Amino acid sequence: MVPIYRTMARRMQAVIARMHIRAWQCHRSERGSATAEYAIAALAAAAFAGVLIAVVTSPEIRKLLTAIITKALKTK
């Protein structure tokens, strides 16, 4: 007959081993997350640049920017 503390010790070792494996799997599952974050940031920057180009090339904004630059160059 095995003493109860040995049985409990074995069970605790098994639980600790499972926790270690789960912790390693969680750490492993985060591989590539930084790359995904950079990809999302690059996509957002490209979308913002597209909107900015669309706004700046519109006739109204082009006329406004031309007027501002002309006024700035004519200042003494």
PDB file of N, CA, C and O in Angstrom:
ATOM      1  N   MET A   1       0.834  -1.174   0.000  1.00  0.00           N
ATOM      2  CA  MET A   1       0.000   0.000   0.000  1.00  0.00           C
ATOM      3  C   MET A   1       0.888   1.250   0.000  1.00  0.00           C
ATOM      4  O   MET A   1       1.817   1.364   0.782  1.00  0.00           O
ATOM      5  N   VAL A   2       0.589   2.188  -0.902  1.00  0.00           N
ATOM      6  CA  VAL A   2       1.382   3.408  -1.040  1.00  0.00           C
ATOM      7  C   VAL A   2       0.848   4.457  -0.073  1.00  0.00           C
ATOM      8  O   VAL A   2      -0.359   4.668   0.009  1.00  0.00           O
ATOM      9  N   PRO A   3       1.740   5.103   0.684  1.00  0.00           N
ATOM     10  CA  PRO A   3       1.267   6.152   1.595  1.00  0.00           C
ATOM     11  C   PRO A   3       0.557   7.267   0.825  1.00  0.00           C
ATOM     12  O   PRO A   3       0.864   7.537  -0.334  1.00  0.00           O
ATOM     13  N   ILE A   4      -0.392   7.886   1.474  1.00  0.00           N
ATOM     14  CA  ILE A   4      -1.231   8.885   0.815  1.00  0.00           C
ATOM     15  C   ILE A   4      -0.433  10.104   0.361  1.00  0.00           C
ATOM     16  O   ILE A   4      -0.734  10.698  -0.671  1.00  0.00           O
ATOM     17  N   TYR A   5       0.598  10.497   1.092  1.00  0.00           N
ATOM     18  CA  TYR A   5       1.370  11.677   0.686  1.00  0.00           C
ATOM     19  C   TYR A   5       2.122  11.432  -0.619  1.00  0.00           C
ATOM     20  O   TYR A   5       2.331  12.347  -1.400  1.00  0.00           O
ATOM     21  N   ARG A   6       2.548  10.211  -0.887  1.00  0.00           N
ATOM     22  CA  ARG A   6       3.214   9.915  -2.163  1.00  0.00           C
ATOM     23  C   ARG A   6       2.221  10.015  -3.326  1.00  0.00           C
ATOM     24  O   ARG A   6       2.546  10.528  -4.383  1.00  0.00           O
ATOM     25  N   THR A   7       1.016   9.508  -3.109  1.00  0.00           N
ATOM     26  CA  THR A   7      -0.012   9.598  -4.137  1.00  0.00           C
ATOM     27  C   THR A   7      -0.338  11.058  -4.424  1.00  0.00           C
ATOM     28  O   THR A   7      -0.451  11.471  -5.585  1.00  0.00           O
ATOM     29  N   MET A   8      -0.477  11.858  -3.382  1.00  0.00           N
ATOM     30  CA  MET A   8      -0.769  13.289  -3.550  1.00  0.00           C
ATOM     31  C   MET A   8       0.392  14.005  -4.239  1.00  0.00           C
ATOM     32  O   MET A   8       0.183  14.868  -5.082  1.00  0.00           O
ATOM     33  N   ALA A   9       1.611  13.615  -3.902  1.00  0.00           N
ATOM     34  CA  ALA A   9       2.780  14.237  -4.518  1.00  0.00           C
ATOM     35  C   ALA A   9       2.815  13.933  -6.016  1.00  0.00           C
ATOM     36  O   ALA A   9       3.094  14.811  -6.829  1.00  0.00           O
ATOM     37  N   ARG A  10       2.488  12.708  -6.383  1.00  0.00           N
ATOM     38  CA  ARG A  10       2.461  12.352  -7.802  1.00  0.00           C
ATOM     39  C   ARG A  10       1.366  13.125  -8.545  1.00  0.00           C
ATOM     40  O   ARG A  10       1.561  13.576  -9.668  1.00  0.00           O
ATOM     41  N   ARG A  11       0.220  13.250  -7.905  1.00  0.00           N
ATOM     42  CA  ARG A  11      -0.866  13.997  -8.534  1.00  0.00           C
ATOM     43  C   ARG A  11      -0.480  15.468  -8.706  1.00  0.00           C
ATOM     44  O   ARG A  11      -0.770  16.084  -9.736  1.00  0.00           O
ATOM     45  N   MET A  12       0.159  16.037  -7.714  1.00  0.00           N
ATOM     46  CA  MET A  12       0.591  17.439  -7.803  1.00  0.00           C
ATOM     47  C   MET A  12       1.640  17.607  -8.902  1.00  0.00           C
ATOM     48  O   MET A  12       1.624  18.594  -9.636  1.00  0.00           O
ATOM     49  N   GLN A  13       2.543  16.659  -9.028  1.00  0.00           N
ATOM     50  CA  GLN A  13       3.535  16.723 -10.100  1.00  0.00           C
ATOM     51  C   GLN A  13       2.862  16.672 -11.463  1.00  0.00           C
ATOM     52  O   GLN A  13       3.245  17.389 -12.386  1.00  0.00           O
ATOM     53  N   ALA A  14       1.850  15.847 -11.593  1.00  0.00           N
ATOM     54  CA  ALA A  14       1.123  15.756 -12.854  1.00  0.00           C
ATOM     55  C   ALA A  14       0.404  17.062 -13.165  1.00  0.00           C
ATOM     56  O   ALA A  14       0.404  17.545 -14.305  1.00  0.00           O
ATOM     57  N   VAL A  15      -0.204  17.670 -12.160  1.00  0.00           N
ATOM     58  CA  VAL A  15      -0.897  18.950 -12.353  1.00  0.00           C
ATOM     59  C   VAL A  15       0.099  20.033 -12.751  1.00  0.00           C
ATOM     60  O   VAL A  15      -0.149  20.810 -13.688  1.00  0.00           O
ATOM     61  N   ILE A  16       1.227  20.086 -12.093  1.00  0.00           N
ATOM     62  CA  ILE A  16       2.256  21.081 -12.408  1.00  0.00           C
ATOM     63  C   ILE A  16       2.783  20.865 -13.828  1.00  0.00           C
ATOM     64  O   ILE A  16       2.985  21.824 -14.576  1.00  0.00           O
ATOM     65  N   ALA A  17       2.973  19.616 -14.208  1.00  0.00           N
ATOM     66  CA  ALA A  17       3.447  19.321 -15.566  1.00  0.00           C
ATOM     67  C   ALA A  17       2.426  19.789 -16.599  1.00  0.00           C
ATOM     68  O   ALA A  17       2.780  20.370 -17.624  1.00  0.00           O
ATOM     69  N   ARG A  18       1.134  19.558 -16.351  1.00  0.00           N
ATOM     70  CA  ARG A  18       0.098  20.013 -17.284  1.00  0.00           C
ATOM     71  C   ARG A  18       0.056  21.535 -17.361  1.00  0.00           C
ATOM     72  O   ARG A  18      -0.115  22.113 -18.431  1.00  0.00           O
ATOM     73  N   MET A  19       0.210  22.198 -16.222  1.00  0.00           N
ATOM     74  CA  MET A  19       0.209  23.668 -16.209  1.00  0.00           C
ATOM     75  C   MET A  19       1.395  24.197 -17.003  1.00  0.00           C
ATOM     76  O   MET A  19       1.269  25.167 -17.747  1.00  0.00           O
ATOM     77  N   HIS A  20       2.551  23.549 -16.865  1.00  0.00           N
ATOM     78  CA  HIS A  20       3.746  23.970 -17.594  1.00  0.00           C
ATOM     79  C   HIS A  20       3.530  23.824 -19.098  1.00  0.00           C
ATOM     80  O   HIS A  20       3.867  24.711 -19.871  1.00  0.00           O
ATOM     81  N   ILE A  21       2.931  22.709 -19.513  1.00  0.00           N
ATOM     82  CA  ILE A  21       2.664  22.486 -20.938  1.00  0.00           C
ATOM     83  C   ILE A  21       1.680  23.529 -21.456  1.00  0.00           C
ATOM     84  O   ILE A  21       1.865  24.098 -22.526  1.00  0.00           O
ATOM     85  N   ARG A  22       0.628  23.824 -20.695  1.00  0.00           N
ATOM     86  CA  ARG A  22      -0.348  24.824 -21.132  1.00  0.00           C
ATOM     87  C   ARG A  22       0.282  26.200 -21.233  1.00  0.00           C
ATOM     88  O   ARG A  22       0.006  26.954 -22.159  1.00  0.00           O
ATOM     89  N   ALA A  23       1.121  26.542 -20.264  1.00  0.00           N
ATOM     90  CA  ALA A  23       1.790  27.847 -20.307  1.00  0.00           C
ATOM     91  C   ALA A  23       2.697  27.931 -21.528  1.00  0.00           C
ATOM     92  O   ALA A  23       2.740  28.954 -22.207  1.00  0.00           O
ATOM     93  N   TRP A  24       3.393  26.866 -21.838  1.00  0.00           N
ATOM     94  CA  TRP A  24       4.263  26.856 -23.015  1.00  0.00           C
ATOM     95  C   TRP A  24       3.440  26.981 -24.287  1.00  0.00           C
ATOM     96  O   TRP A  24       3.813  27.691 -25.210  1.00  0.00           O
ATOM     97  N   GLN A  25       2.287  26.314 -24.347  1.00  0.00           N
ATOM     98  CA  GLN A  25       1.429  26.393 -25.522  1.00  0.00           C
ATOM     99  C   GLN A  25       0.878  27.805 -25.702  1.00  0.00           C
ATOM    100  O   GLN A  25       0.775  28.299 -26.810  1.00  0.00           O
ATOM    101  N   CYS A  26       0.511  28.470 -24.602  1.00  0.00           N
ATOM    102  CA  CYS A  26       0.028  29.846 -24.696  1.00  0.00           C
ATOM    103  C   CYS A  26       1.125  30.753 -25.229  1.00  0.00           C
ATOM    104  O   CYS A  26       0.883  31.597 -26.086  1.00  0.00           O
ATOM    105  N   HIS A  27       2.326  30.580 -24.718  1.00  0.00           N
ATOM    106  CA  HIS A  27       3.440  31.394 -25.191  1.00  0.00           C
ATOM    107  C   HIS A  27       3.715  31.111 -26.660  1.00  0.00           C
ATOM    108  O   HIS A  27       3.959  32.011 -27.447  1.00  0.00           O
ATOM    109  N   ARG A  28       3.616  29.875 -27.044  1.00  0.00           N
ATOM    110  CA  ARG A  28       3.884  29.481 -28.417  1.00  0.00           C
ATOM    111  C   ARG A  28       2.827  30.025 -29.363  1.00  0.00           C
ATOM    112  O   ARG A  28       3.118  30.377 -30.496  1.00  0.00           O
ATOM    113  N   SER A  29       1.576  30.117 -28.904  1.00  0.00           N
ATOM    114  CA  SER A  29       0.498  30.563 -29.778  1.00  0.00           C
ATOM    115  C   SER A  29       0.593  32.054 -30.099  1.00  0.00           C
ATOM    116  O   SER A  29      -0.084  32.518 -30.993  1.00  0.00           O
ATOM    117  N   GLU A  30       1.414  32.794 -29.378  1.00  0.00           N
ATOM    118  CA  GLU A  30       1.556  34.225 -29.631  1.00  0.00           C
ATOM    119  C   GLU A  30       2.652  34.539 -30.642  1.00  0.00           C
ATOM    120  O   GLU A  30       2.909  35.706 -30.931  1.00  0.00           O
ATOM    121  N   ARG A  31       3.273  33.508 -31.195  1.00  0.00           N
ATOM    122  CA  ARG A  31       4.304  33.750 -32.208  1.00  0.00           C
ATOM    123  C   ARG A  31       3.691  34.436 -33.408  1.00  0.00           C
ATOM    124  O   ARG A  31       2.637  34.062 -33.876  1.00  0.00           O
ATOM    125  N   GLY A  32       4.354  35.471 -33.903  1.00  0.00           N
ATOM    126  CA  GLY A  32       3.869  36.176 -35.075  1.00  0.00           C
ATOM    127  C   GLY A  32       2.885  37.276 -34.772  1.00  0.00           C
ATOM    128  O   GLY A  32       2.422  37.955 -35.680  1.00  0.00           O
ATOM    129  N   SER A  33       2.525  37.480 -33.509  1.00  0.00           N
ATOM    130  CA  SER A  33       1.549  38.516 -33.191  1.00  0.00           C
ATOM    131  C   SER A  33       2.114  39.905 -33.468  1.00  0.00           C
ATOM    132  O   SER A  33       1.384  40.796 -33.902  1.00  0.00           O
ATOM    133  N   ALA A  34       3.401  40.104 -33.241  1.00  0.00           N
ATOM    134  CA  ALA A  34       4.007  41.408 -33.534  1.00  0.00           C
ATOM    135  C   ALA A  34       3.971  41.680 -35.035  1.00  0.00           C
ATOM    136  O   ALA A  34       3.689  42.803 -35.465  1.00  0.00           O
ATOM    137  N   THR A  35       4.208  40.668 -35.831  1.00  0.00           N
ATOM    138  CA  THR A  35       4.159  40.829 -37.282  1.00  0.00           C
ATOM    139  C   THR A  35       2.752  41.192 -37.724  1.00  0.00           C
ATOM    140  O   THR A  35       2.566  42.058 -38.584  1.00  0.00           O
ATOM    141  N   ALA A  36       1.756  40.567 -37.131  1.00  0.00           N
ATOM    142  CA  ALA A  36       0.368  40.892 -37.464  1.00  0.00           C
ATOM    143  C   ALA A  36       0.030  42.321 -37.063  1.00  0.00           C
ATOM    144  O   ALA A  36      -0.671  43.034 -37.797  1.00  0.00           O
ATOM    145  N   GLU A  37       0.542  42.765 -35.918  1.00  0.00           N
ATOM    146  CA  GLU A  37       0.291  44.140 -35.486  1.00  0.00           C
ATOM    147  C   GLU A  37       0.941  45.139 -36.442  1.00  0.00           C
ATOM    148  O   GLU A  37       0.345  46.168 -36.772  1.00  0.00           O
ATOM    149  N   TYR A  38       2.146  44.848 -36.890  1.00  0.00           N
ATOM    150  CA  TYR A  38       2.799  45.723 -37.863  1.00  0.00           C
ATOM    151  C   TYR A  38       2.025  45.745 -39.177  1.00  0.00           C
ATOM    152  O   TYR A  38       1.898  46.790 -39.817  1.00  0.00           O
ATOM    153  N   ALA A  39       1.499  44.604 -39.587  1.00  0.00           N
ATOM    154  CA  ALA A  39       0.728  44.541 -40.832  1.00  0.00           C
ATOM    155  C   ALA A  39      -0.544  45.371 -40.724  1.00  0.00           C
ATOM    156  O   ALA A  39      -0.907  46.101 -41.656  1.00  0.00           O
ATOM    157  N   ILE A  40      -1.217  45.304 -39.590  1.00  0.00           N
ATOM    158  CA  ILE A  40      -2.433  46.104 -39.396  1.00  0.00           C
ATOM    159  C   ILE A  40      -2.093  47.588 -39.375  1.00  0.00           C
ATOM    160  O   ILE A  40      -2.807  48.408 -39.964  1.00  0.00           O
ATOM    161  N   ALA A  41      -1.005  47.958 -38.711  1.00  0.00           N
ATOM    162  CA  ALA A  41      -0.600  49.367 -38.680  1.00  0.00           C
ATOM    163  C   ALA A  41      -0.230  49.858 -40.078  1.00  0.00           C
ATOM    164  O   ALA A  41      -0.593  50.978 -40.455  1.00  0.00           O
ATOM    165  N   ALA A  42       0.453  49.036 -40.863  1.00  0.00           N
ATOM    166  CA  ALA A  42       0.808  49.427 -42.227  1.00  0.00           C
ATOM    167  C   ALA A  42      -0.437  49.575 -43.093  1.00  0.00           C
ATOM    168  O   ALA A  42      -0.542  50.509 -43.901  1.00  0.00           O
ATOM    169  N   LEU A  43      -1.400  48.694 -42.915  1.00  0.00           N
ATOM    170  CA  LEU A  43      -2.652  48.777 -43.661  1.00  0.00           C
ATOM    171  C   LEU A  43      -3.422  50.043 -43.292  1.00  0.00           C
ATOM    172  O   LEU A  43      -3.957  50.726 -44.172  1.00  0.00           O
ATOM    173  N   ALA A  44      -3.456  50.377 -42.009  1.00  0.00           N
ATOM    174  CA  ALA A  44      -4.133  51.600 -41.571  1.00  0.00           C
ATOM    175  C   ALA A  44      -3.434  52.843 -42.131  1.00  0.00           C
ATOM    176  O   ALA A  44      -4.096  53.796 -42.553  1.00  0.00           O
ATOM    177  N   ALA A  45      -2.112  52.835 -42.149  1.00  0.00           N
ATOM    178  CA  ALA A  45      -1.366  53.967 -42.703  1.00  0.00           C
ATOM    179  C   ALA A  45      -1.626  54.117 -44.198  1.00  0.00           C
ATOM    180  O   ALA A  45      -1.793  55.237 -44.701  1.00  0.00           O
ATOM    181  N   ALA A  46      -1.698  53.003 -44.910  1.00  0.00           N
ATOM    182  CA  ALA A  46      -1.983  53.058 -46.345  1.00  0.00           C
ATOM    183  C   ALA A  46      -3.392  53.575 -46.604  1.00  0.00           C
ATOM    184  O   ALA A  46      -3.617  54.375 -47.529  1.00  0.00           O
ATOM    185  N   ALA A  47      -4.349  53.155 -45.802  1.00  0.00           N
ATOM    186  CA  ALA A  47      -5.721  53.636 -45.952  1.00  0.00           C
ATOM    187  C   ALA A  47      -5.800  55.138 -45.671  1.00  0.00           C
ATOM    188  O   ALA A  47      -6.474  55.886 -46.393  1.00  0.00           O
ATOM    189  N   PHE A  48      -5.107  55.590 -44.619  1.00  0.00           N
ATOM    190  CA  PHE A  48      -5.089  57.016 -44.295  1.00  0.00           C
ATOM    191  C   PHE A  48      -4.439  57.812 -45.423  1.00  0.00           C
ATOM    192  O   PHE A  48      -4.920  58.888 -45.791  1.00  0.00           O
ATOM    193  N   ALA A  49      -3.364  57.291 -45.991  1.00  0.00           N
ATOM    194  CA  ALA A  49      -2.705  57.973 -47.108  1.00  0.00           C
ATOM    195  C   ALA A  49      -3.636  58.056 -48.316  1.00  0.00           C
ATOM    196  O   ALA A  49      -3.686  59.085 -48.998  1.00  0.00           O
ATOM    197  N   GLY A  50      -4.399  57.008 -48.569  1.00  0.00           N
ATOM    198  CA  GLY A  50      -5.355  57.024 -49.672  1.00  0.00           C
ATOM    199  C   GLY A  50      -6.428  58.080 -49.484  1.00  0.00           C
ATOM    200  O   GLY A  50      -6.780  58.814 -50.418  1.00  0.00           O
ATOM    201  N   VAL A  51      -6.952  58.175 -48.274  1.00  0.00           N
ATOM    202  CA  VAL A  51      -7.964  59.204 -47.980  1.00  0.00           C
ATOM    203  C   VAL A  51      -7.349  60.592 -48.102  1.00  0.00           C
ATOM    204  O   VAL A  51      -7.962  61.506 -48.664  1.00  0.00           O
ATOM    205  N   LEU A  52      -6.147  60.771 -47.607  1.00  0.00           N
ATOM    206  CA  LEU A  52      -5.478  62.064 -47.682  1.00  0.00           C
ATOM    207  C   LEU A  52      -5.240  62.478 -49.135  1.00  0.00           C
ATOM    208  O   LEU A  52      -5.462  63.636 -49.504  1.00  0.00           O
ATOM    209  N   ILE A  53      -4.824  61.558 -49.969  1.00  0.00           N
ATOM    210  CA  ILE A  53      -4.606  61.856 -51.391  1.00  0.00           C
ATOM    211  C   ILE A  53      -5.921  62.234 -52.058  1.00  0.00           C
ATOM    212  O   ILE A  53      -5.982  63.181 -52.847  1.00  0.00           O
ATOM    213  N   ALA A  54      -6.994  61.522 -51.724  1.00  0.00           N
ATOM    214  CA  ALA A  54      -8.301  61.828 -52.305  1.00  0.00           C
ATOM    215  C   ALA A  54      -8.767  63.228 -51.911  1.00  0.00           C
ATOM    216  O   ALA A  54      -9.334  63.960 -52.729  1.00  0.00           O
ATOM    217  N   VAL A  55      -8.512  63.607 -50.662  1.00  0.00           N
ATOM    218  CA  VAL A  55      -8.932  64.935 -50.195  1.00  0.00           C
ATOM    219  C   VAL A  55      -8.084  66.023 -50.840  1.00  0.00           C
ATOM    220  O   VAL A  55      -8.605  67.042 -51.314  1.00  0.00           O
ATOM    221  N   VAL A  56      -6.792  65.840 -50.876  1.00  0.00           N
ATOM    222  CA  VAL A  56      -5.888  66.881 -51.384  1.00  0.00           C
ATOM    223  C   VAL A  56      -6.059  67.081 -52.892  1.00  0.00           C
ATOM    224  O   VAL A  56      -5.918  68.198 -53.390  1.00  0.00           O
ATOM    225  N   THR A  57      -6.381  66.034 -53.620  1.00  0.00           N
ATOM    226  CA  THR A  57      -6.523  66.178 -55.068  1.00  0.00           C
ATOM    227  C   THR A  57      -7.911  66.639 -55.501  1.00  0.00           C
ATOM    228  O   THR A  57      -8.146  66.836 -56.691  1.00  0.00           O
ATOM    229  N   SER A  58      -8.817  66.848 -54.549  1.00  0.00           N
ATOM    230  CA  SER A  58     -10.133  67.357 -54.929  1.00  0.00           C
ATOM    231  C   SER A  58      -9.998  68.814 -55.378  1.00  0.00           C
ATOM    232  O   SER A  58      -9.137  69.554 -54.888  1.00  0.00           O
ATOM    233  N   PRO A  59     -10.824  69.271 -56.322  1.00  0.00           N
ATOM    234  CA  PRO A  59     -10.684  70.630 -56.868  1.00  0.00           C
ATOM    235  C   PRO A  59     -10.826  71.738 -55.816  1.00  0.00           C
ATOM    236  O   PRO A  59     -10.098  72.730 -55.855  1.00  0.00           O
ATOM    237  N   GLU A  60     -11.738  71.569 -54.875  1.00  0.00           N
ATOM    238  CA  GLU A  60     -11.943  72.602 -53.850  1.00  0.00           C
ATOM    239  C   GLU A  60     -10.707  72.765 -52.973  1.00  0.00           C
ATOM    240  O   GLU A  60     -10.264  73.885 -52.702  1.00  0.00           O
ATOM    241  N   ILE A  61     -10.165  71.666 -52.525  1.00  0.00           N
ATOM    242  CA  ILE A  61      -8.989  71.721 -51.649  1.00  0.00           C
ATOM    243  C   ILE A  61      -7.777  72.207 -52.439  1.00  0.00           C
ATOM    244  O   ILE A  61      -6.968  73.000 -51.925  1.00  0.00           O
ATOM    245  N   ARG A  62      -7.645  71.791 -53.671  1.00  0.00           N
ATOM    246  CA  ARG A  62      -6.531  72.247 -54.506  1.00  0.00           C
ATOM    247  C   ARG A  62      -6.586  73.765 -54.677  1.00  0.00           C
ATOM    248  O   ARG A  62      -5.570  74.449 -54.567  1.00  0.00           O
ATOM    249  N   LYS A  63      -7.792  74.295 -54.903  1.00  0.00           N
ATOM    250  CA  LYS A  63      -7.964  75.741 -55.064  1.00  0.00           C
ATOM    251  C   LYS A  63      -7.601  76.466 -53.761  1.00  0.00           C
ATOM    252  O   LYS A  63      -6.910  77.487 -53.780  1.00  0.00           O
ATOM    253  N   LEU A  64      -8.037  75.920 -52.629  1.00  0.00           N
ATOM    254  CA  LEU A  64      -7.741  76.519 -51.323  1.00  0.00           C
ATOM    255  C   LEU A  64      -6.239  76.504 -51.048  1.00  0.00           C
ATOM    256  O   LEU A  64      -5.670  77.528 -50.614  1.00  0.00           O
ATOM    257  N   LEU A  65      -5.580  75.389 -51.308  1.00  0.00           N
ATOM    258  CA  LEU A  65      -4.135  75.298 -51.072  1.00  0.00           C
ATOM    259  C   LEU A  65      -3.358  76.236 -51.997  1.00  0.00           C
ATOM    260  O   LEU A  65      -2.382  76.870 -51.570  1.00  0.00           O
ATOM    261  N   THR A  66      -3.797  76.334 -53.240  1.00  0.00           N
ATOM    262  CA  THR A  66      -3.140  77.256 -54.178  1.00  0.00           C
ATOM    263  C   THR A  66      -3.268  78.690 -53.698  1.00  0.00           C
ATOM    264  O   THR A  66      -2.306  79.477 -53.765  1.00  0.00           O
ATOM    265  N   ALA A  67      -4.446  79.057 -53.195  1.00  0.00           N
ATOM    266  CA  ALA A  67      -4.661  80.415 -52.685  1.00  0.00           C
ATOM    267  C   ALA A  67      -3.774  80.690 -51.478  1.00  0.00           C
ATOM    268  O   ALA A  67      -3.184  81.769 -51.356  1.00  0.00           O
ATOM    269  N   ILE A  68      -3.656  79.729 -50.586  1.00  0.00           N
ATOM    270  CA  ILE A  68      -2.818  79.908 -49.395  1.00  0.00           C
ATOM    271  C   ILE A  68      -1.345  80.058 -49.792  1.00  0.00           C
ATOM    272  O   ILE A  68      -0.634  80.944 -49.280  1.00  0.00           O
ATOM    273  N   ILE A  69      -0.870  79.232 -50.693  1.00  0.00           N
ATOM    274  CA  ILE A  69       0.542  79.305 -51.127  1.00  0.00           C
ATOM    275  C   ILE A  69       0.798  80.620 -51.864  1.00  0.00           C
ATOM    276  O   ILE A  69       1.832  81.266 -51.640  1.00  0.00           O
ATOM    277  N   THR A  70      -0.131  81.022 -52.727  1.00  0.00           N
ATOM    278  CA  THR A  70       0.027  82.275 -53.470  1.00  0.00           C
ATOM    279  C   THR A  70       0.095  83.452 -52.509  1.00  0.00           C
ATOM    280  O   THR A  70       0.943  84.362 -52.666  1.00  0.00           O
ATOM    281  N   LYS A  71      -0.797  83.468 -51.519  1.00  0.00           N
ATOM    282  CA  LYS A  71      -0.805  84.552 -50.524  1.00  0.00           C
ATOM    283  C   LYS A  71       0.504  84.571 -49.733  1.00  0.00           C
ATOM    284  O   LYS A  71       1.057  85.641 -49.464  1.00  0.00           O
ATOM    285  N   ALA A  72       1.005  83.389 -49.385  1.00  0.00           N
ATOM    286  CA  ALA A  72       2.252  83.331 -48.612  1.00  0.00           C
ATOM    287  C   ALA A  72       3.440  83.818 -49.434  1.00  0.00           C
ATOM    288  O   ALA A  72       4.346  84.469 -48.906  1.00  0.00           O
ATOM    289  N   LEU A  73       3.446  83.537 -50.734  1.00  0.00           N
ATOM    290  CA  LEU A  73       4.566  83.972 -51.578  1.00  0.00           C
ATOM    291  C   LEU A  73       4.504  85.466 -51.890  1.00  0.00           C
ATOM    292  O   LEU A  73       5.541  86.079 -52.140  1.00  0.00           O
ATOM    293  N   LYS A  74       3.331  86.067 -51.877  1.00  0.00           N
ATOM    294  CA  LYS A  74       3.190  87.497 -52.181  1.00  0.00           C
ATOM    295  C   LYS A  74       3.456  88.384 -50.972  1.00  0.00           C
ATOM    296  O   LYS A  74       3.569  89.589 -51.099  1.00  0.00           O
ATOM    297  N   THR A  75       3.580  87.798 -49.794  1.00  0.00           N
ATOM    298  CA  THR A  75       3.825  88.580 -48.598  1.00  0.00           C
ATOM    299  C   THR A  75       5.230  89.171 -48.642  1.00  0.00           C
ATOM    300  O   THR A  75       6.192  88.517 -49.033  1.00  0.00           O
ATOM    301  N   LYS A  76       5.320  90.471 -48.259  1.00  0.00           N
ATOM    302  CA  LYS A  76       6.614  91.161 -48.312  1.00  0.00           C
ATOM    303  C   LYS A  76       7.459  90.886 -47.110  1.00  0.00           C
ATOM    304  O   LYS A  76       7.190  90.753 -46.046  1.00  0.00           O
TER     305      LYS A  76
END
